[in-house]
mmCIF file of C-alpha atoms in Angstrom:
data_model
loop_
_atom_site.group_PDB
_atom_site.id
_atom_site.type_symbol
_atom_site.label_atom_id
_atom_site.label_comp_id
_atom_site.label_asym_id
_atom_site.label_seq_id
_atom_site.Cartn_x
_atom_site.Cartn_y
_atom_site.Cartn_z
ATOM 1 C CA UNK A 26 3.262 45.236 11.335
ATOM 2 C CA UNK A 27 1.502 43.817 14.379
ATOM 3 C CA UNK A 28 -1.699 43.338 12.373
ATOM 4 C CA UNK A 29 0.117 41.320 9.739
ATOM 5 C CA UNK A 30 1.488 39.015 12.462
ATOM 6 C CA UNK A 31 -2.012 38.455 13.908
ATOM 7 C CA UNK A 32 -3.443 37.650 10.484
ATOM 8 C CA UNK A 33 -0.629 35.193 9.733
ATOM 9 C CA UNK A 34 -1.390 32.885 12.693
ATOM 10 C CA UNK A 35 -4.909 31.868 11.572
ATOM 11 C CA UNK A 36 -3.671 31.483 8.002
ATOM 12 C CA UNK A 37 -0.833 29.200 9.128
ATOM 13 C CA UNK A 38 -3.286 27.102 11.177
ATOM 14 C CA UNK A 39 -5.605 26.787 8.186
ATOM 15 C CA UNK A 40 -2.737 25.698 5.935
ATOM 16 C CA UNK A 41 -1.622 23.092 8.473
ATOM 17 C CA UNK A 42 -5.114 21.594 8.524
ATOM 18 C CA UNK A 43 -5.277 21.559 4.735
ATOM 19 C CA UNK A 44 -1.946 19.735 4.367
ATOM 20 C CA UNK A 45 -2.246 16.066 3.380
ATOM 21 C CA UNK A 46 -2.231 13.806 6.400
ATOM 22 C CA UNK A 47 -0.265 10.545 6.331
ATOM 23 C CA UNK A 48 -2.379 7.492 5.561
ATOM 24 C CA UNK A 49 -2.905 4.801 8.134
ATOM 25 C CA UNK A 50 -0.663 1.833 7.587
ATOM 26 C CA UNK A 51 -0.964 -1.872 8.115
ATOM 27 C CA UNK A 52 1.478 -3.106 10.739
ATOM 28 C CA UNK A 53 3.588 -6.036 9.645
ATOM 29 C CA UNK A 54 4.781 -7.344 6.310
ATOM 30 C CA UNK A 55 3.233 -8.588 3.103
ATOM 31 C CA UNK A 56 5.506 -10.936 1.141
ATOM 32 C CA UNK A 57 5.214 -12.396 -2.340
ATOM 33 C CA UNK A 58 7.222 -13.899 -5.195
ATOM 34 C CA UNK A 59 7.665 -12.591 -8.723
ATOM 35 C CA UNK A 60 9.871 -13.226 -11.752
ATOM 36 C CA UNK A 61 12.373 -10.643 -12.967
ATOM 37 C CA UNK A 62 15.042 -11.224 -15.582
ATOM 38 C CA UNK A 63 14.172 -14.914 -15.675
ATOM 39 C CA UNK A 64 14.797 -15.312 -11.936
ATOM 40 C CA UNK A 65 12.245 -15.877 -9.199
ATOM 41 C CA UNK A 66 12.581 -13.150 -6.584
ATOM 42 C CA UNK A 67 10.974 -12.365 -3.249
ATOM 43 C CA UNK A 68 9.352 -9.040 -2.465
ATOM 44 C CA UNK A 69 8.206 -7.606 0.848
ATOM 45 C CA UNK A 70 6.041 -4.595 1.616
ATOM 46 C CA UNK A 71 6.690 -3.421 5.193
ATOM 47 C CA UNK A 72 3.836 -1.547 6.902
ATOM 48 C CA UNK A 73 1.971 -0.831 3.623
ATOM 49 C CA UNK A 74 -0.417 2.131 3.532
ATOM 50 C CA UNK A 75 -4.155 1.511 3.868
ATOM 51 C CA UNK A 76 -6.566 2.248 1.021
ATOM 52 C CA UNK A 77 -3.753 2.610 -1.549
ATOM 53 C CA UNK A 78 -3.559 0.480 -4.689
ATOM 54 C CA UNK A 79 0.008 -0.893 -4.749
ATOM 55 C CA UNK A 80 1.579 -2.441 -7.852
ATOM 56 C CA UNK A 81 3.301 -5.367 -6.119
ATOM 57 C CA UNK A 82 6.014 -6.135 -8.669
ATOM 58 C CA UNK A 83 6.345 -2.474 -9.686
ATOM 59 C CA UNK A 84 7.148 -1.588 -6.070
ATOM 60 C CA UNK A 85 10.186 -3.866 -6.392
ATOM 61 C CA UNK A 86 11.310 -2.437 -9.739
ATOM 62 C CA UNK A 87 9.863 -5.343 -11.680
ATOM 63 C CA UNK A 88 6.853 -5.893 -13.885
ATOM 64 C CA UNK A 89 4.304 -8.588 -14.544
ATOM 65 C CA UNK A 90 2.352 -10.540 -11.985
ATOM 66 C CA UNK A 91 3.196 -11.585 -8.452
ATOM 67 C CA UNK A 92 2.197 -14.844 -6.772
ATOM 68 C CA UNK A 93 2.517 -16.754 -3.507
ATOM 69 C CA UNK A 94 1.308 -13.931 -1.271
ATOM 70 C CA UNK A 95 1.618 -14.109 2.509
ATOM 71 C CA UNK A 96 -0.130 -11.478 4.593
ATOM 72 C CA UNK A 97 1.463 -11.089 8.021
ATOM 73 C CA UNK A 98 0.022 -7.596 8.528
ATOM 74 C CA UNK A 99 -2.819 -6.739 10.878
ATOM 75 C CA UNK A 100 -5.051 -5.665 7.952
ATOM 76 C CA UNK A 101 -6.995 -7.534 5.301
ATOM 77 C CA UNK A 102 -5.284 -7.430 1.888
ATOM 78 C CA UNK A 103 -7.251 -7.611 -1.347
ATOM 79 C CA UNK A 104 -5.331 -9.047 -4.306
ATOM 80 C CA UNK A 105 -6.290 -7.708 -7.739
ATOM 81 C CA UNK A 106 -5.446 -8.704 -11.302
ATOM 82 C CA UNK A 107 -6.059 -5.158 -12.601
ATOM 83 C CA UNK A 108 -3.432 -2.402 -12.421
ATOM 84 C CA UNK A 109 -5.888 -0.010 -10.740
ATOM 85 C CA UNK A 110 -7.486 -2.337 -8.125
ATOM 86 C CA UNK A 111 -10.853 -1.958 -9.865
ATOM 87 C CA UNK A 112 -11.720 -5.646 -10.267
ATOM 88 C CA UNK A 113 -13.431 -7.667 -7.529
ATOM 89 C CA UNK A 114 -10.184 -9.036 -6.131
ATOM 90 C CA UNK A 115 -9.526 -11.872 -3.712
ATOM 91 C CA UNK A 116 -9.465 -11.201 0.028
ATOM 92 C CA UNK A 117 -6.444 -12.357 2.006
ATOM 93 C CA UNK A 118 -6.995 -12.195 5.773
ATOM 94 C CA UNK A 119 -4.193 -11.352 8.223
ATOM 95 C CA UNK A 120 -1.978 -14.414 8.623
ATOM 96 C CA UNK A 121 -3.227 -16.073 5.413
ATOM 97 C CA UNK A 122 -1.363 -17.256 2.304
ATOM 98 C CA UNK A 123 -2.460 -17.565 -1.307
ATOM 99 C CA UNK A 124 -0.647 -19.090 -4.302
ATOM 100 C CA UNK A 125 -2.742 -17.367 -7.016
ATOM 101 C CA UNK A 126 -1.291 -14.673 -9.281
ATOM 102 C CA UNK A 127 -2.104 -10.995 -8.785
ATOM 103 C CA UNK A 128 -0.887 -7.601 -9.999
ATOM 104 C CA UNK A 129 -1.925 -5.129 -7.310
ATOM 105 C CA UNK A 130 -2.851 -5.207 -3.629
ATOM 106 C CA UNK A 131 -4.844 -2.892 -1.359
ATOM 107 C CA UNK A 132 -4.930 -3.004 2.462
ATOM 108 C CA UNK A 133 -7.657 -2.025 4.875
#
């Protein structure tokens, strides 16, 4: 029984290291406008994760394109027209605004 206990400790440590670690996050907020049900709405992403492709309107329960982005995070945001952030995108520096339409955004 003692041997099983000794073998379990290294296994538990290995599993802890293999567990997914939380992604870094931008500090601050990223706000935008979008249309849902014929009404213009405002959306805000608080402390969005770095290196993750985020569907801006989808994160708010909507669909379609967003516009009028304002990046008040401490990270650069790249606005994309594609759903998978695979196009070139437009860079939006911390503190900047942009009126152009976009579908997804990635930070960092």
